Amino acid sequence: MNKEFEFVIGLEVHLQVKTESKMFCRCAADYFGQKPNSRVCPVCLGLPGALPVPNALAVKKCLSLCLATNCQINKISKFDRKNYFYPDLPKGYQISQYDLPLGENGFLEFDVDSDSRRVRIRRIHLEEDTGKSMHTNEETLLDFNKSGIPLIEIVTEPDFVDIEEVLAFAKRLRQTVRFLGISNADMEKGQMRYELNMSLRKVGSQKLPQYKVEVKNIGSISVLEKVIKYEFERQADILASGKLPTQETRGLRDLSGKTYSQRIKEDADDYRYFPEPDIPPMHFSDEYLEEIKSTICELPQARKHRYVFDYKLEPDTAEVLITSKVRSDWFEEAIEKIKDTALIKEIAKWLIKDVNAIIKEQKLKLSELKFTPKQFSQLVEMLYQKKLSGTLAKQVLAEMNSTGDEPEAIVNRKGLSIMADETELIKVIKTVFKDNANVVGDTKKNPNAAKFLLGQVMKATKGKADPAESARLIADLLSKE
Ligand code: ADP
Ligand code: MG
Ligand code: ZN
């Protein structure tokens, strides 16, 4: 990458709101994968005379995002018409918000490595999604099931200066809206889309560049990353030759991140915004906003930091725990009432590694596991208190997941408790030494030989031998050989 220039990036994020019905009519919003044009009515088809009625739940969810991202709420807010022509927009305008969006001047905090960053949010408004065009060789087909799906638009200030920031922000925002239950933000279903606004400036310059390039309809975080890299090279080449890149809208050529010029960008004037005459302005009372505020759960960024400060978890571990609210809630249930941070760490480790392995292997959800978070933490506690070895704990965990029995009951039933008795262990170790006389002779030269012997002891006892105690006894006996 050219070292002379740095990024200036602002994002516009579109988010489909999770509601039963569409934004301005009562058509079902579960359009994905349904028969084309099976969820339409005069309102979302834009037929003359049809009257839009705003979806109160969509407004409420958008307000909760505004509050969660520290925006100021416009207590009087309204809808506006944004006029443009496109076949998938049957009314000839989109109902959106112009000068009085639901929220303005907020910010979102997120981490890049162990650094906290903050990006300002310029505005958050509510609008409606368009229909979908499908182009074949001969014709264009139109499906209006998506027309009128509630859509939140989040516009940031041009605060991003490197790729890592953009990607970390995109991920944290996605988690945040999922935690809030605003949207599933399923990228594969097009529920979260990005528009990248990007320009370059000389490193060290504080000024906003005189141009910006907009790339529309980026459907995934990985493509977003590729587009940023591609645009950096393209714009840097133009700047290096002494010219200014054209201010324009570019489209995605394919998923490789290459872009092409679509059109020289229109101004707000071109959209001839004016207030939507069919929908009266909305007024929000303080009580209503307080009520929404009280439903906002602890958000991923705050949770992560609490895990790091209160439980002394590594930031990376905490980050994995907050990937979803379900996982994070599951973890919290497991550690409820536990004060010992070393035990909490162990529980986090086992959740991330071993419980995850079961989930992946058996294609389960956390909620489908046969054991409860409490039973899981009991198991890890037994391990922590050295009543079980790691190998045994894994066996017990597998058994817990097939039977749903208490860990203690499984340990007793299968006689799985750990073997820590010195005389018993020495007996086993001596047999292992006898069977592996050549390895024993090797231990002076080969430091791995002792590990091999320990492995044999574990094998001979079916994982029941206390590993630390066995290792100590092996070293002790070897020194006497
Ligand atoms: P427009 O009127 O073209 O939509 P705005 O000024 O409203 O432009 O900004 C749209 C988005 O572009 C915002 O996310 C903003 O942060 C970003 N942006 C504005 N200027 C620049 C710039 N010079 N480089 C990169 N992004 C920019
Ligand atoms: Mg734009
Ligand atoms: Zn409809």
Coordinates of N, CA and C in Angstrom, one line a residue, residues 111 172 175 179-180 296-311 313-315 317-319 321-333:
D111 N -13.6 -1.8 20.0 CA -12.2 -2.0 20.2 C -11.5 -2.4 19.0
R172 N -19.2 -4.7 15.7 CA -19.8 -4.3 17.0 C -21.2 -3.8 16.7
Q175 N -23.4 -6.8 16.3 CA -23.7 -7.4 17.6 C -24.7 -6.6 18.4
F179 N -28.1 -7.9 19.9 CA -28.4 -7.9 21.4 C -29.7 -7.1 21.7
L180 N -29.9 -6.1 20.9 CA -31.1 -5.3 21.2 C -32.4 -5.9 20.6
I296 N -33.5 -1.4 27.3 CA -32.2 -1.6 26.7 C -31.3 -2.5 27.6
C297 N -30.8 -3.6 27.1 CA -30.0 -4.5 27.9 C -28.6 -4.0 27.9
E298 N -27.7 -4.6 28.7 CA -26.3 -4.3 28.7 C -25.8 -4.6 27.3
L299 N -25.1 -3.7 26.7 CA -24.6 -3.9 25.3 C -23.3 -4.6 25.2
P300 N -23.0 -5.2 24.1 CA -21.7 -6.0 24.0 C -20.4 -5.3 24.4
Q301 N -20.3 -4.1 24.0 CA -19.0 -3.4 24.4 C -18.9 -3.3 25.9
A302 N -20.0 -2.9 26.6 CA -20.0 -2.8 28.0 C -19.8 -4.1 28.7
R303 N -20.4 -5.1 28.2 CA -20.2 -6.5 28.7 C -18.8 -6.9 28.6
K304 N -18.2 -6.7 27.4 CA -16.9 -7.2 27.2 C -15.9 -6.5 28.3
H305 N -16.1 -5.2 28.4 CA -15.2 -4.5 29.4 C -15.5 -5.0 30.8
R306 N -16.7 -5.3 31.1 CA -17.0 -5.8 32.5 C -16.3 -7.1 32.7
Y307 N -16.3 -8.0 31.7 CA -15.6 -9.3 31.8 C -14.2 -9.1 32.0
V308 N -13.6 -8.1 31.3 CA -12.1 -7.9 31.5 C -11.8 -7.3 32.8
F309 N -12.6 -6.3 33.3 CA -12.3 -5.7 34.5 C -12.7 -6.5 35.7
D310 N -13.9 -7.0 35.7 CA -14.4 -7.8 36.9 C -13.9 -9.2 37.0
Y311 N -13.8 -9.9 35.8 CA -13.5 -11.3 35.9 C -12.0 -11.5 35.5
L313 N -10.7 -11.5 32.6 CA -10.6 -12.3 31.4 C -9.7 -11.6 30.4
E314 N -9.1 -12.4 29.5 CA -8.3 -11.8 28.5 C -9.3 -11.1 27.5
P315 N -9.0 -9.9 26.9 CA -9.9 -9.2 26.0 C -10.3 -10.2 24.9
T317 N -10.7 -13.4 24.9 CA -11.7 -14.4 25.5 C -13.0 -13.7 25.6
A318 N -13.0 -12.5 26.2 CA -14.2 -11.7 26.5 C -14.9 -11.5 25.1
E319 N -14.1 -11.1 24.1 CA -14.7 -10.9 22.8 C -15.4 -12.1 22.2
L321 N -16.8 -14.4 24.0 CA -18.0 -14.7 24.8 C -19.2 -13.8 24.4
I322 N -18.9 -12.6 23.9 CA -20.0 -11.7 23.6 C -20.4 -11.7 22.1
T323 N -19.9 -12.7 21.3 CA -20.2 -12.8 19.9 C -21.8 -12.9 19.8
S324 N -22.4 -13.5 20.7 CA -23.9 -13.5 20.7 C -24.4 -13.3 22.1
K325 N -25.7 -12.8 22.2 CA -26.3 -12.5 23.5 C -26.6 -13.9 24.1
V326 N -27.0 -14.8 23.3 CA -27.3 -16.2 23.9 C -26.0 -16.7 24.5
R327 N -24.9 -16.7 23.9 CA -23.7 -17.2 24.5 C -23.3 -16.5 25.7
S328 N -23.4 -15.1 25.6 CA -23.0 -14.3 26.7 C -23.9 -14.5 28.0
D329 N -25.2 -14.7 27.7 CA -26.1 -15.0 28.8 C -25.9 -16.3 29.4
W330 N -25.6 -17.3 28.5 CA -25.3 -18.7 29.0 C -24.1 -18.6 29.9
F331 N -23.0 -17.9 29.5 CA -21.8 -17.8 30.3 C -22.2 -17.2 31.7
E332 N -23.0 -16.1 31.6 CA -23.3 -15.5 32.9 C -24.1 -16.4 33.8
E333 N -25.0 -17.2 33.3 CA -25.7 -18.1 34.1 C -24.8 -19.1 34.7

